[in-house]
Tab-separated table of C-alpha atoms in Angstrom:
chain	number	residue	atom	x	y	z
A	1	MET	CA	-0.061	0.543	0.289
A	2	LYS	CA	1.315	3.373	-0.601
A	3	PHE	CA	1.625	6.296	1.779
A	4	SER	CA	-0.514	8.525	-0.298
A	5	GLU	CA	-3.555	5.839	0.826
A	6	LEU	CA	-3.588	5.813	4.852
A	7	GLY	CA	-4.521	9.520	4.989
A	8	LEU	CA	-1.518	11.749	5.705
A	9	SER	CA	-1.077	15.191	4.622
A	10	GLN	CA	0.757	16.599	2.012
A	11	SER	CA	3.498	17.873	3.766
A	12	LEU	CA	4.207	14.755	5.868
A	13	LEU	CA	3.890	12.706	2.007
A	14	LYS	CA	6.759	15.230	0.923
A	15	ALA	CA	9.156	14.501	3.812
A	16	ILE	CA	8.471	10.569	3.356
A	17	LYS	CA	9.053	11.027	-0.795
A	18	ARG	CA	12.758	12.441	0.343
A	19	SER	CA	13.272	9.935	2.861
A	20	GLY	CA	12.867	7.340	0.163
A	21	TYR	CA	10.207	5.712	1.056
A	22	GLU	CA	7.848	4.365	-1.155
A	23	GLU	CA	4.899	1.598	0.255
A	24	ALA	CA	4.015	1.603	3.797
A	25	THR	CA	5.249	-2.402	5.880
A	26	PRO	CA	2.376	-4.197	7.205
A	27	ILE	CA	2.996	-2.318	10.782
A	28	GLN	CA	2.617	0.803	8.839
A	29	GLU	CA	-0.390	-0.442	7.070
A	30	GLN	CA	-2.477	-1.998	9.438
A	31	THR	CA	-1.206	0.834	12.713
A	32	ILE	CA	-1.221	4.067	10.678
A	33	PRO	CA	-4.938	4.908	9.976
A	34	MET	CA	-6.103	3.600	13.652
A	35	VAL	CA	-3.418	5.559	15.397
A	36	LEU	CA	-5.192	8.574	12.929
A	37	GLN	CA	-8.522	7.671	13.886
A	38	GLY	CA	-7.349	8.088	17.968
A	39	LYS	CA	-7.545	4.709	18.929
A	40	ASP	CA	-5.049	2.894	21.200
A	41	VAL	CA	-3.456	0.155	19.475
A	42	ILE	CA	-0.633	-2.844	20.051
A	43	GLY	CA	1.651	-3.962	17.878
A	44	GLN	CA	2.938	-6.832	18.237
A	45	ALA	CA	6.052	-6.778	15.652
A	46	GLN	CA	9.890	-7.795	15.600
A	47	THR	CA	12.398	-4.832	15.195
A	48	GLY	CA	13.252	-4.291	11.786
A	49	THR	CA	9.603	-3.838	10.447
A	50	GLY	CA	9.265	0.034	10.600
A	51	LYS	CA	7.498	0.807	13.749
A	52	THR	CA	8.829	4.295	14.278
A	53	ALA	CA	6.982	5.446	11.070
A	54	SER	CA	4.007	3.887	12.019
A	55	PHE	CA	3.527	5.804	15.188
A	56	GLY	CA	5.836	8.876	14.141
A	57	LEU	CA	3.856	9.748	11.236
A	58	PRO	CA	0.269	10.197	12.952
A	59	ILE	CA	2.153	11.912	15.983
A	60	ILE	CA	3.775	14.326	13.366
A	61	GLU	CA	0.187	14.938	11.742
A	62	HIS	CA	-1.738	15.737	14.629
A	63	VAL	CA	0.957	18.147	16.524
A	64	ASP	CA	-0.324	21.182	17.072
A	65	THR	CA	2.791	23.513	16.318
A	66	ASP	CA	1.344	26.581	18.333
A	67	ASN	CA	0.757	24.223	21.422
A	68	PRO	CA	4.602	25.232	22.872
A	69	ASN	CA	3.923	22.174	25.383
A	70	ILE	CA	4.932	18.295	24.799
A	71	GLN	CA	2.115	17.106	23.401
A	72	ALA	CA	3.505	13.044	22.883
A	73	ILE	CA	6.034	11.352	24.708
A	74	ILE	CA	7.513	8.020	23.166
A	75	ILE	CA	9.670	6.189	26.302
A	76	SER	CA	12.207	3.729	24.973
A	77	PRO	CA	14.634	1.270	25.917
A	78	THR	CA	17.962	3.013	25.107
A	79	ARG	CA	19.896	5.760	24.362
A	80	GLU	CA	20.689	4.388	21.171
A	81	LEU	CA	17.213	3.713	20.347
A	82	ALA	CA	16.261	6.815	21.620
A	83	ILE	CA	18.594	8.787	19.503
A	84	GLN	CA	17.737	7.135	16.724
A	85	THR	CA	13.828	7.455	16.959
A	86	GLN	CA	14.718	11.565	17.565
A	87	GLU	CA	16.186	11.529	14.397
A	88	GLU	CA	13.853	9.423	12.037
A	89	LEU	CA	10.605	12.619	14.233
A	90	TYR	CA	12.792	15.308	13.296
A	91	ARG	CA	12.908	14.072	9.544
A	92	LEU	CA	9.940	13.549	9.423
A	93	GLY	CA	8.596	16.383	11.088
A	94	LYS	CA	10.988	19.365	9.218
A	95	ASP	CA	8.648	20.299	6.983
A	96	LYS	CA	5.657	20.803	9.864
A	97	HIS	CA	8.102	22.487	11.762
A	98	ALA	CA	7.493	19.830	14.084
A	99	ARG	CA	9.866	20.393	17.364
A	100	VAL	CA	11.270	16.863	18.669
A	101	GLN	CA	14.108	16.410	21.560
A	102	VAL	CA	15.841	13.656	23.365
A	103	VAL	CA	16.834	13.057	27.028
A	104	TYR	CA	18.801	10.250	28.251
A	105	GLY	CA	21.022	8.797	30.912
A	106	GLY	CA	24.896	9.145	30.792
A	107	ALA	CA	24.275	12.561	28.923
A	108	ASP	CA	24.689	16.141	30.662
A	109	ILE	CA	21.345	16.311	32.380
A	110	ARG	CA	22.152	20.359	32.648
A	111	ARG	CA	21.888	20.741	28.481
A	112	GLN	CA	19.111	19.091	28.134
A	113	ILE	CA	17.324	21.029	30.615
A	114	LYS	CA	18.405	24.242	28.598
A	115	ASN	CA	17.392	22.440	25.678
A	116	LEU	CA	13.816	21.649	27.198
A	117	LYS	CA	13.252	25.286	27.712
A	118	ASN	CA	12.997	25.775	23.954
A	119	HIS	CA	9.714	23.980	24.316
A	120	PRO	CA	9.852	20.522	22.063
A	121	GLN	CA	6.253	18.903	21.318
A	122	ILE	CA	6.912	15.527	21.312
A	123	LEU	CA	9.185	14.182	23.710
A	124	VAL	CA	11.636	10.974	23.596
A	125	GLY	CA	13.655	9.054	26.276
A	126	THR	CA	14.945	6.189	28.183
A	127	PRO	CA	12.952	5.309	31.339
A	128	GLY	CA	15.314	6.584	34.109
A	129	ARG	CA	16.658	10.056	32.600
A	130	LEU	CA	12.295	10.553	31.862
A	131	ARG	CA	11.660	10.192	35.125
A	132	ASP	CA	14.392	12.428	36.596
A	133	HIS	CA	13.323	15.034	34.387
A	134	ILE	CA	9.522	14.552	35.828
A	135	ASN	CA	10.865	14.568	39.473
A	136	ARG	CA	13.328	18.068	38.665
A	137	HIS	CA	9.600	19.600	37.366
A	138	THR	CA	12.074	20.016	34.161
A	139	VAL	CA	9.458	17.981	31.794
A	140	LYS	CA	5.264	18.058	32.263
A	141	LEU	CA	3.186	16.187	30.948
A	142	ASP	CA	-0.175	17.516	31.654
A	143	ASN	CA	-0.653	18.502	28.032
A	144	ILE	CA	0.389	14.552	26.154
A	145	LYS	CA	-2.232	13.458	23.858
A	146	THR	CA	0.197	10.559	22.892
A	147	LEU	CA	2.048	8.400	25.403
A	148	VAL	CA	3.728	5.579	22.736
A	149	LEU	CA	5.970	2.555	24.753
A	150	ASP	CA	8.649	1.342	22.256
A	151	GLU	CA	9.870	-2.730	22.706
A	152	ALA	CA	7.963	-2.329	25.652
A	153	ASP	CA	9.609	-6.601	26.430
A	154	GLU	CA	13.037	-4.825	26.124
A	155	MET	CA	12.130	-2.389	28.671
A	156	LEU	CA	10.287	-4.851	30.464
A	157	ASN	CA	13.426	-7.309	30.829
A	158	MET	CA	15.807	-4.514	31.813
A	159	GLY	CA	13.814	-4.013	34.420
A	160	PHE	CA	12.271	-0.332	33.837
A	161	LEU	CA	8.333	-1.461	34.474
A	162	GLU	CA	8.415	0.411	37.711
A	163	ASP	CA	9.890	3.841	36.200
A	164	ILE	CA	6.803	2.983	33.486
A	165	GLU	CA	4.831	2.785	35.694
A	166	ALA	CA	5.551	6.110	37.216
A	167	ILE	CA	5.925	8.028	33.595
A	168	ILE	CA	2.227	7.132	32.704
A	169	LYS	CA	0.663	8.175	36.003
A	170	GLU	CA	2.143	11.746	34.987
A	171	THR	CA	0.116	11.619	31.713
A	172	PRO	CA	-3.843	12.313	31.402
A	173	ASP	CA	-6.368	9.673	31.754
A	174	ASP	CA	-7.396	10.813	28.311
A	175	ARG	CA	-4.507	10.148	26.294
A	176	GLN	CA	-3.885	7.663	23.735
A	177	THR	CA	-1.560	5.064	24.228
A	178	LEU	CA	0.629	3.179	21.854
A	179	LEU	CA	2.453	-0.013	22.482
A	180	TYR	CA	4.851	-1.719	20.733
A	181	SER	CA	6.624	-5.168	21.136
A	182	ALA	CA	8.106	-7.854	19.651
A	183	THR	CA	6.794	-10.484	22.576
A	184	MET	CA	3.926	-10.683	24.410
A	185	PRO	CA	4.577	-11.931	28.043
A	186	PRO	CA	1.967	-11.400	30.950
A	187	GLU	CA	3.315	-8.371	32.568
A	188	ILE	CA	2.807	-6.519	29.079
A	189	LYS	CA	-0.581	-7.991	28.510
A	190	LYS	CA	-1.455	-6.240	32.441
A	191	ILE	CA	0.233	-3.276	31.293
A	192	GLY	CA	-2.315	-3.119	28.396
A	193	GLU	CA	-4.802	-4.046	30.425
A	194	GLN	CA	-4.066	-1.406	33.036
A	195	PHE	CA	-3.085	1.928	31.136
A	196	MET	CA	-4.867	0.980	28.001
A	197	THR	CA	-8.807	1.967	26.562
A	198	ASP	CA	-10.150	-0.865	24.120
A	199	PRO	CA	-6.678	-1.436	22.170
A	200	GLU	CA	-6.653	-2.918	19.231
A	201	THR	CA	-3.968	-5.626	18.869
A	202	VAL	CA	-1.846	-5.922	15.564
A	203	ARG	CA	0.049	-8.729	15.084
A	204	ILE	CA	2.881	-9.391	12.486
A	205	LYS	CA	4.056	-12.759	11.615
A	206	ALA	CA	7.822	-13.059	12.154
A	207	LYS	CA	9.342	-13.381	9.435
A	208	GLU	CA	13.103	-13.834	7.975
A	209	LEU	CA	14.391	-10.229	8.057
A	210	THR	CA	17.634	-10.049	5.161
A	211	THR	CA	16.766	-12.297	2.161
A	212	ASP	CA	19.028	-15.150	0.698
A	213	LEU	CA	20.608	-12.712	-1.844
A	214	VAL	CA	22.431	-11.343	-0.074
A	215	ASP	CA	25.413	-12.686	1.593
A	216	GLN	CA	26.375	-11.996	4.875
A	217	TYR	CA	30.298	-12.171	6.283
A	218	TYR	CA	32.292	-10.558	9.216
A	219	VAL	CA	35.386	-9.629	10.165
A	220	ARG	CA	37.115	-9.910	13.392
A	221	ALA	CA	39.538	-7.303	13.731
A	222	ARG	CA	40.723	-4.169	16.175
A	223	ASP	CA	39.846	-0.870	15.330
A	224	TYR	CA	43.612	0.194	14.184
A	225	GLU	CA	43.416	-2.502	11.638
A	226	LYS	CA	39.896	-1.971	10.321
A	227	PHE	CA	40.994	0.587	7.625
A	228	ASP	CA	43.998	-1.482	5.969
A	229	ILE	CA	41.549	-4.314	6.117
A	230	MET	CA	38.433	-2.965	4.187
A	231	THR	CA	40.598	-0.923	1.648
A	232	ARG	CA	42.154	-4.707	0.795
A	233	LEU	CA	38.698	-6.405	0.857
A	234	ILE	CA	37.315	-3.755	-1.396
A	235	ASP	CA	41.133	-4.585	-3.823
A	236	VAL	CA	39.687	-8.129	-3.490
A	237	GLN	CA	36.240	-8.168	-4.198
A	238	ASP	CA	36.194	-5.099	-6.800
A	239	PRO	CA	32.635	-4.354	-6.036
A	240	ASP	CA	30.819	-2.198	-8.793
A	241	LEU	CA	28.679	-0.035	-5.607
A	242	THR	CA	28.990	-0.024	-2.353
A	243	ILE	CA	28.228	1.186	0.355
A	244	VAL	CA	30.375	1.796	3.864
A	245	PHE	CA	28.840	2.537	7.450
A	246	GLY	CA	30.176	4.438	9.879
A	247	ARG	CA	29.072	4.806	13.760
A	248	THR	CA	29.531	8.633	13.827
A	249	LYS	CA	29.715	12.299	11.329
A	250	ARG	CA	33.344	11.923	12.373
A	251	ARG	CA	34.398	8.743	11.186
A	252	VAL	CA	31.647	9.580	7.755
A	253	ASP	CA	34.214	12.622	7.561
A	254	GLU	CA	37.694	10.603	8.524
A	255	LEU	CA	36.969	7.161	6.399
A	256	SER	CA	35.960	9.558	3.285
A	257	ARG	CA	38.660	11.125	3.209
A	258	GLY	CA	41.139	8.414	3.872
A	259	LEU	CA	39.803	5.977	0.844
A	260	LYS	CA	40.039	9.465	-1.075
A	261	ALA	CA	43.273	9.872	-0.357
A	262	ARG	CA	43.893	6.098	-1.044
A	263	GLY	CA	42.988	6.675	-4.643
A	264	TYR	CA	39.090	5.503	-4.252
A	265	ASN	CA	36.329	7.225	-5.916
A	266	ALA	CA	34.613	7.905	-2.509
A	267	ALA	CA	32.261	10.539	-0.725
A	268	GLY	CA	30.452	10.902	2.815
A	269	ILE	CA	26.931	12.041	4.074
A	270	HIS	CA	25.674	12.449	7.008
A	271	GLY	CA	23.796	15.291	9.167
A	272	ASP	CA	25.281	18.294	9.075
A	273	LEU	CA	25.893	18.277	5.498
A	274	THR	CA	23.512	21.086	3.627
A	275	GLN	CA	21.042	19.812	1.600
A	276	ASP	CA	22.644	20.961	-1.242
A	277	ARG	CA	25.344	19.330	-0.393
A	278	ARG	CA	24.000	15.881	0.222
A	279	THR	CA	21.364	15.735	-2.909
A	280	LYS	CA	24.634	16.459	-5.091
A	281	ILE	CA	26.127	13.518	-3.661
A	282	MET	CA	23.405	11.550	-3.912
A	283	LYS	CA	22.746	12.210	-7.347
A	284	GLN	CA	26.773	11.101	-8.506
A	285	PHE	CA	26.463	7.996	-6.449
A	286	LYS	CA	23.115	6.648	-8.210
A	287	ASN	CA	24.524	7.805	-11.567
A	288	GLY	CA	27.467	5.429	-10.778
A	289	GLU	CA	30.362	8.836	-10.852
A	290	LEU	CA	30.720	7.680	-7.739
A	291	ASP	CA	31.750	4.191	-6.570
A	292	ILE	CA	31.936	4.475	-2.881
A	293	LEU	CA	29.031	6.163	-0.102
A	294	VAL	CA	30.057	6.260	3.001
A	295	ALA	CA	27.221	7.278	5.453
A	296	THR	CA	26.216	7.424	9.157
A	297	ASP	CA	22.466	5.062	9.399
A	298	VAL	CA	20.430	8.365	9.292
A	299	ALA	CA	22.163	9.542	6.274
A	300	ALA	CA	21.261	6.313	4.712
A	301	ARG	CA	17.767	5.834	6.361
A	302	GLY	CA	14.863	5.335	3.480
A	303	LEU	CA	17.697	5.157	0.321
A	304	ASP	CA	16.368	3.161	-2.225
A	305	ILE	CA	19.539	2.982	-4.545
A	306	SER	CA	19.681	0.094	-7.115
A	307	GLY	CA	22.359	-1.796	-8.096
A	308	VAL	CA	24.766	-1.692	-4.640
A	309	THR	CA	26.544	-4.504	-4.349
A	310	HIS	CA	28.272	-4.073	-1.337
A	311	VAL	CA	27.779	-3.226	2.146
A	312	TYR	CA	30.452	-2.600	4.736
A	313	ASN	CA	29.529	-2.588	8.092
A	314	TYR	CA	32.974	-0.370	9.793
A	315	ASP	CA	31.484	-0.338	12.724
A	316	ILE	CA	28.918	-3.197	13.880
A	317	PRO	CA	25.524	-1.276	14.327
A	318	SER	CA	24.869	-0.950	17.977
A	319	ASP	CA	21.261	-2.094	17.584
A	320	PRO	CA	20.108	-5.591	14.793
A	321	ASP	CA	17.069	-2.995	13.664
A	322	SER	CA	20.167	-0.927	11.966
A	323	TYR	CA	21.791	-3.519	10.516
A	324	VAL	CA	18.396	-4.666	8.561
A	325	HIS	CA	18.406	-1.516	6.969
A	326	ARG	CA	21.813	-1.287	5.924
A	327	ILE	CA	22.006	-5.037	4.497
A	328	GLY	CA	19.086	-3.979	2.928
A	329	ARG	CA	20.442	-1.052	0.679
A	330	THR	CA	21.942	-4.410	-1.251
A	331	GLY	CA	20.541	-7.672	-2.720
A	332	ARG	CA	17.371	-5.977	-4.512
A	333	ALA	CA	15.102	-7.008	-7.711
A	334	GLY	CA	17.197	-10.444	-7.682
A	335	HIS	CA	20.794	-9.403	-7.344
A	336	HIS	CA	23.023	-10.505	-5.376
A	337	GLY	CA	24.886	-8.979	-2.825
A	338	VAL	CA	27.277	-8.693	-0.047
A	339	SER	CA	27.659	-7.808	3.296
A	340	LEU	CA	30.711	-7.394	5.831
A	341	THR	CA	30.395	-6.442	9.433
A	342	PHE	CA	34.458	-5.662	10.790
A	343	VAL	CA	33.618	-6.328	14.335
A	344	THR	CA	36.048	-6.113	17.640
A	345	PRO	CA	36.676	-8.774	19.871
A	346	ASN	CA	34.748	-7.059	22.473
A	347	GLU	CA	31.791	-6.795	20.069
A	348	MET	CA	30.970	-10.250	19.430
A	349	GLU	CA	28.102	-10.544	21.867
A	350	TYR	CA	26.405	-7.354	19.547
A	351	LEU	CA	27.319	-9.761	16.381
A	352	ASN	CA	25.197	-12.371	18.101
A	353	GLU	CA	22.174	-10.478	18.763
A	354	ILE	CA	22.219	-9.525	14.914
A	355	GLU	CA	22.420	-13.450	14.298
A	356	LYS	CA	18.997	-14.294	16.433
A	357	LEU	CA	17.612	-11.516	15.087
A	358	THR	CA	17.989	-12.376	11.942
A	359	ARG	CA	18.154	-16.276	12.299
A	360	VAL	CA	21.363	-15.920	9.368
A	361	ARG	CA	24.793	-16.895	10.593
A	362	MET	CA	27.467	-14.603	9.656
A	363	LEU	CA	30.240	-16.346	8.347
A	364	PRO	CA	33.902	-15.330	9.281
A	365	LEU	CA	36.300	-14.122	6.493
A	366	LYS	CA	39.886	-14.333	6.608
A	367	PRO	CA	41.355	-10.450	5.319
A	368	PRO	CA	43.308	-10.438	2.336
A	369	SER	CA	47.659	-10.128	2.492
A	370	ALA	CA	48.745	-6.958	0.370
A	371	GLU	CA	49.773	-9.150	-1.694
A	372	GLU	CA	46.260	-10.343	-2.880
A	373	ALA	CA	45.142	-6.931	-3.012
A	374	PHE	CA	47.480	-5.821	-5.403
A	375	LYS	CA	46.521	-9.098	-7.425
A	376	GLY	CA	43.273	-8.003	-6.881
A	377	GLN	CA	44.233	-4.387	-8.493
A	378	VAL	CA	45.976	-5.649	-11.490
A	379	ALA	CA	42.791	-8.185	-11.883
A	380	SER	CA	40.326	-5.018	-12.650
A	381	ALA	CA	42.793	-3.258	-14.169
A	382	PHE	CA	42.786	-6.032	-16.760
A	383	ASN	CA	39.458	-5.281	-17.186
A	384	ASP	CA	39.478	-1.951	-17.528
A	385	ILE	CA	41.675	-2.004	-20.099
A	386	ASP	CA	39.886	-4.521	-21.922
A	387	GLU	CA	36.922	-2.652	-22.100
A	388	LEU	CA	38.933	0.936	-22.834
A	389	ILE	CA	39.788	-1.335	-25.892
A	390	SER	CA	36.431	-2.269	-27.096
A	391	GLN	CA	35.309	1.195	-26.990
A	392	ASP	CA	36.802	1.417	-30.991
A	393	SER	CA	37.975	4.474	-30.260
A	394	THR	CA	41.783	3.565	-30.895
A	395	ASP	CA	41.943	3.803	-34.170
A	396	ARG	CA	43.194	8.028	-34.428
A	397	TYR	CA	45.993	6.899	-31.776
A	398	MET	CA	47.511	4.172	-33.625
A	399	GLU	CA	50.448	6.397	-35.767
A	400	ASP	CA	51.288	7.867	-32.313
A	401	ALA	CA	50.909	4.321	-30.964
A	402	GLU	CA	53.753	3.081	-33.428
A	403	ARG	CA	56.162	5.671	-32.590
A	404	LEU	CA	56.268	4.998	-29.311
A	405	LEU	CA	57.074	1.355	-29.722
A	406	GLU	CA	60.007	2.099	-31.210
A	407	THR	CA	61.243	4.420	-28.721
A	408	HIS	CA	60.045	2.100	-25.728
A	409	ASP	CA	60.392	-1.307	-24.722
A	410	ALA	CA	56.705	-2.607	-25.217
A	411	LYS	CA	56.683	-4.167	-21.878
A	412	ASN	CA	57.566	-0.689	-19.672
A	413	LEU	CA	54.459	0.746	-21.419
A	414	VAL	CA	52.253	-1.716	-20.920
A	415	ALA	CA	53.554	-1.415	-17.201
A	416	ALA	CA	53.048	2.004	-16.758
A	417	LEU	CA	49.852	2.072	-17.924
A	418	LEU	CA	49.404	-0.950	-15.148
A	419	ASN	CA	50.850	1.292	-12.892
A	420	THR	CA	48.675	4.188	-13.899
A	421	LEU	CA	45.517	2.166	-13.246
A	422	THR	CA	46.616	1.037	-9.834
A	423	LYS	CA	46.455	2.781	-6.744
A	424	GLU	CA	49.397	3.322	-3.881
A	425	SER	CA	50.923	0.773	-1.548
A	426	ALA	CA	48.466	1.495	1.467
A	427	LYS	CA	52.695	1.897	2.790
A	428	GLU	CA	53.179	5.153	0.242
A	429	VAL	CA	49.628	6.765	1.979
A	430	PRO	CA	49.244	5.938	5.534
A	431	VAL	CA	45.394	6.516	7.021
A	432	LYS	CA	44.828	7.153	10.357
A	433	ILE	CA	41.249	6.838	11.932
A	434	THR	CA	40.419	8.582	15.140
A	435	PRO	CA	39.316	5.277	17.354
A	436	GLU	CA	35.733	5.324	18.668
A	437	ARG	CA	34.956	4.576	22.326
A	438	PRO	CA	33.871	1.123	21.741
A	439	LEU	CA	30.463	-0.456	22.067
A	440	PRO	CA	29.760	-1.159	26.100
A	441	ARG	CA	29.726	-4.720	27.204
A	442	ARG	CA	26.253	-5.894	28.147
A	443	ARG	CA	26.249	-6.321	32.246
A	444	GLY	CA	22.611	-7.193	33.242
A	445	LYS	CA	20.000	-5.313	33.973
A	446	ARG	CA	20.531	-1.629	34.412
A	447	LYS	CA	18.304	1.113	35.525
A	448	ASP	CA	19.354	3.098	33.040
A	449	TYR	CA	21.457	2.312	29.675
A	450	HIS	CA	23.694	5.263	29.070
A	451	GLY	CA	25.514	3.782	26.391
A	452	GLY	CA	25.019	1.094	23.720
A	453	SER	CA	21.506	-0.906	23.419
A	454	HIS	CA	21.146	-3.527	25.598
A	455	TYR	CA	19.568	-7.161	24.207
A	456	ARG	CA	18.128	-10.565	25.999
A	457	ARG	CA	19.874	-12.978	25.498
A	458	ASN	CA	18.424	-16.349	24.613
A	459	ASN	CA	18.607	-19.714	23.184
A	460	ASN	CA	17.928	-19.454	19.798
A	461	ASN	CA	19.657	-21.548	17.359
A	462	ASN	CA	17.603	-21.261	14.807
A	463	ARG	CA	20.633	-20.290	12.422
A	464	ARG	CA	21.196	-20.831	8.682
A	465	ARG	CA	24.461	-20.433	7.055
A	466	GLY	CA	25.402	-18.222	3.802
A	467	ASN	CA	25.846	-19.867	0.572
A	468	ASN	CA	28.412	-19.095	-2.735
A	469	TYR	CA	31.352	-18.840	0.417
A	470	ARG	CA	33.370	-21.537	1.680
A	471	SER	CA	33.428	-21.047	5.570
A	472	ARG	CA	34.364	-23.759	8.352
A	473	GLY	CA	32.712	-21.090	11.158
A	474	GLY	CA	32.672	-22.880	13.578
A	475	ASN	CA	34.922	-21.052	17.166
A	476	ARG	CA	34.466	-18.022	17.002
A	477	SER	CA	37.203	-17.623	20.053
A	478	GLY	CA	39.838	-17.324	18.028
A	479	SER	CA	41.065	-14.665	15.035
A	480	SER	CA	42.770	-17.776	12.566
A	481	ARG	CA	40.484	-18.788	9.888
A	482	ASP	CA	40.917	-20.578	6.265
A	483	ASN	CA	41.481	-18.230	3.567
A	484	HIS	CA	38.090	-16.454	2.841
A	485	GLY	CA	36.924	-13.773	0.436
A	486	SER	CA	34.159	-12.765	-1.469
A	487	SER	CA	35.205	-11.808	-4.792
A	488	HIS	CA	33.237	-10.203	-7.768
A	489	SER	CA	33.471	-12.351	-10.930
A	490	LYS	CA	35.770	-9.603	-12.227
A	491	ARG	CA	38.168	-10.522	-9.827
A	492	HIS	CA	41.120	-13.187	-10.867
A	493	SER	CA	42.666	-13.355	-7.349
A	494	PHE	CA	41.148	-14.824	-4.206
A	495	ASN	CA	39.948	-18.251	-5.669
A	496	ILE	CA	36.402	-17.249	-4.298
A	497	ARG	CA	33.904	-15.762	-6.873
A	498	HIS	CA	31.340	-13.831	-6.708
A	499	ARG	CA	27.827	-14.332	-8.689
A	500	LYS	CA	26.446	-11.477	-10.409
A	501	GLU	CA	23.378	-11.464	-11.115
A	502	ASN	CA	22.760	-9.587	-14.633
């Protein structure tokens, strides 16, 4: 179903189109009309199904921009999800000038108090920090029209039930309540019975969230090793069109500069770029004038670009939802794609959580050597030369070519051409990428989580191997692996070939 069929205003439809969304997901299709009608809704759907827009669009539709009070509150279990939700709501509500703010633990509360004086109409926050603001009287919920409990089972599992109940009691009785949860344990049902009025229940059947057309791999590496390994993989795999995801704006800037310094045709996009600059870069990428797009999650959310053959997760996402969105950029329209995620030793638990959600086991990949990367570059140069010769535009140079052959050795000429078509050695162009603060290790239940997303452990062993690649998989505690690789069909080296459908 098209978003235009859901009863949304033109300003919102414009924002949706700008974000690259075309058709509503099942949870959006079923819940948006109900929420617009003011009904209480319980949405049962797994992460990665488009829940944020399903409640965000109706909230923005109903916001009174002339009213300075907080009119909607979204309670999220983690800092990362809260930030992500705030950014998406801000982007969708930009044309309507809806003011959206986020509050979470682990950040300067004085700065948050100062920002709250700008009178946000939509507030997103983690339970502990929201309750703190309520106790300080810096957040007042008397005018709340809509309350959203996002990832309710996750908040329950993290021990936030008491905080949630305290926050709900600060809101008007006649509010609209929306509850989203992947599972429905008795405690969640009790919240629905106690705090909701005749809620409509929407259940979206769980399914595999990643396509068989995307081969999913990971490389275990320390942060300072990742850039050199990534460029070697690019040389070996020779992707046609690539998106590299970085966790922060600084990371995106440094990666794009580093790639360009080493001779790759790359550019980066993030929220600090002007709209004109971002539009220009996206146009170049869509037209094939750029080979590599480096982006943050938010900047790339909603991108609909055909022909992306590879996705590199330079930083593993802090929540599985982001991973699903990232690798959804490839493996489209029946074509094969490859996703590769770099994982530092202390981030393996995040990899496991992604696998539990997607029900696909990522296969380990041993990084190629510098020599293998060089052979990959030469193989790519061979193909480039074949394409140049096949263009039938060389006749007018024949006379000059004969003169060159009279004064230079043919091997030296070809070697000079290959040198021009290949890149400088990494040793010749050192690139330093500033280390990012690592994602925190999980430490059991906490009252407020100040770091990356926190996920439940479970015993889901329903794992499926990827295809087209050889791998022993097995023990993940060691870093020694067979020589695995994904290779585009153009590659002659690295002994494994990547299928590409035309």
